[in-house]
Amino acid sequence: MGTTVDFIEFVVSQIDESWQPVYKKMFGSYMVYIHRKPLFLVCDNTVYAKQLENLKDVLAEAEKGFPYQGAKEHCIVDAEDRELLEEVIQILEPLIPVPVKRPRKKKLG
């Protein structure tokens, strides 16, 4: 099915601009970045967050699901609940590092 542009734009609009939310298309799904840190995976119009110990209390009642075949189980975050999104971001943002681009290996031969 895939994620619609309308849905990913809605998700990002739910997040306070002070977090500098942006999204990037990845393999038919989207990643939502907060301060350049990948926090949410959005697949099939569903927002997923990794199941981390720090989120246990906040997402205790959240549904669980697999964003794509072969993925580990994630927590499903209700994108319509701005307070929940804010709480999850406040917990995850300090924990997740900014990805570092590694130089590509040169092909020999």
Coordinates of C-alpha atoms in Angstrom, one line a residue:
M1 CA 0.0 0.0 0.0
G2 CA 2.7 2.5 0.9
T3 CA 2.5 5.8 2.7
T4 CA 0.7 8.7 1.1
V5 CA 2.3 12.1 0.9
D6 CA -0.7 13.6 2.6
F7 CA -0.2 11.3 5.6
I8 CA 3.5 12.0 6.0
E9 CA 2.9 15.7 5.7
F10 CA 0.2 15.4 8.4
V11 CA 2.5 13.6 10.7
V12 CA 5.2 16.2 10.4
S13 CA 2.6 19.0 10.8
Q14 CA 1.7 17.4 14.2
I15 CA 5.2 17.9 15.5
D16 CA 6.2 21.3 16.9
E17 CA 8.5 23.2 14.5
S18 CA 11.0 23.8 17.3
W19 CA 12.0 20.1 16.8
Q20 CA 12.9 20.9 13.1
P21 CA 11.0 17.8 11.8
V22 CA 11.7 16.7 8.3
Y23 CA 11.0 13.5 6.4
K24 CA 12.8 11.5 3.7
K25 CA 11.5 8.8 1.5
M26 CA 13.4 5.5 2.0
F27 CA 12.6 2.3 0.2
G28 CA 8.9 3.1 -0.3
S29 CA 8.5 4.3 3.3
Y30 CA 9.5 7.4 5.1
M31 CA 11.8 8.3 8.0
V32 CA 10.9 11.3 10.2
Y33 CA 13.9 13.1 11.5
I34 CA 14.0 15.4 14.6
H35 CA 17.1 17.6 14.8
R36 CA 18.6 15.4 12.0
K37 CA 18.0 12.2 14.1
P38 CA 15.9 9.4 12.7
L39 CA 13.1 8.9 15.3
F40 CA 10.0 7.6 13.5
L41 CA 9.5 5.1 10.6
V42 CA 6.3 5.7 8.7
C43 CA 5.1 2.7 6.6
D44 CA 1.6 2.1 5.2
N45 CA 0.3 5.3 6.8
T46 CA 1.4 4.1 10.3
V47 CA 4.0 5.7 12.6
Y48 CA 6.4 3.4 14.3
A49 CA 9.0 3.9 17.1
K50 CA 11.6 1.4 18.2
Q51 CA 10.7 -0.5 21.3
L52 CA 13.2 1.0 23.7
E53 CA 13.2 0.6 27.5
N54 CA 12.8 4.3 28.0
L55 CA 9.5 4.3 26.1
K56 CA 8.0 1.4 28.0
D57 CA 5.8 3.5 30.3
V58 CA 4.8 6.0 27.7
L59 CA 3.8 3.4 25.0
A60 CA 2.7 0.7 27.4
E61 CA -0.8 0.6 25.9
A62 CA 0.4 1.2 22.3
E63 CA -0.3 -1.4 19.6
K64 CA 2.7 -3.3 18.3
G65 CA 3.5 -4.1 14.7
F66 CA 6.1 -4.8 12.1
P67 CA 6.8 -1.8 9.7
Y68 CA 8.1 -4.1 6.9
Q69 CA 8.9 -7.7 6.3
G70 CA 11.9 -8.8 8.3
A71 CA 11.8 -5.9 10.7
K72 CA 11.8 -6.2 14.5
E73 CA 8.5 -5.4 16.2
H74 CA 7.9 -1.7 16.8
C75 CA 5.5 0.4 18.9
I76 CA 2.8 2.1 16.9
V77 CA 2.4 5.8 17.7
D78 CA -0.9 7.6 17.3
A79 CA 0.0 10.5 14.9
E80 CA -3.2 12.3 15.9
D81 CA -2.1 12.5 19.5
R82 CA 0.2 15.6 19.6
E83 CA 0.9 15.2 23.3
L84 CA 2.0 11.6 22.9
L85 CA 4.2 12.5 19.9
E86 CA 5.8 15.3 22.0
E87 CA 6.4 13.0 24.9
V88 CA 8.0 10.3 22.7
I89 CA 10.2 12.9 21.0
Q90 CA 11.3 14.3 24.4
I91 CA 12.4 10.8 25.4
L92 CA 14.0 9.7 22.1
E93 CA 15.7 12.9 20.9
P94 CA 18.6 12.8 23.5
L95 CA 19.1 9.0 23.0
I96 CA 19.4 8.8 19.2
P97 CA 22.6 10.0 17.7
V98 CA 22.8 12.0 14.4
P99 CA 23.8 9.5 11.7
V100 CA 27.3 9.7 10.5
K101 CA 27.9 9.3 6.8
R102 CA 30.6 6.8 6.1
P103 CA 32.8 7.1 3.1
R104 CA 32.0 4.5 0.4
K105 CA 34.6 1.9 -0.2
K106 CA 36.3 2.2 -3.6
K107 CA 35.9 -0.8 -5.9
L108 CA 39.1 -2.5 -6.8
G109 CA 39.9 -3.7 -10.2

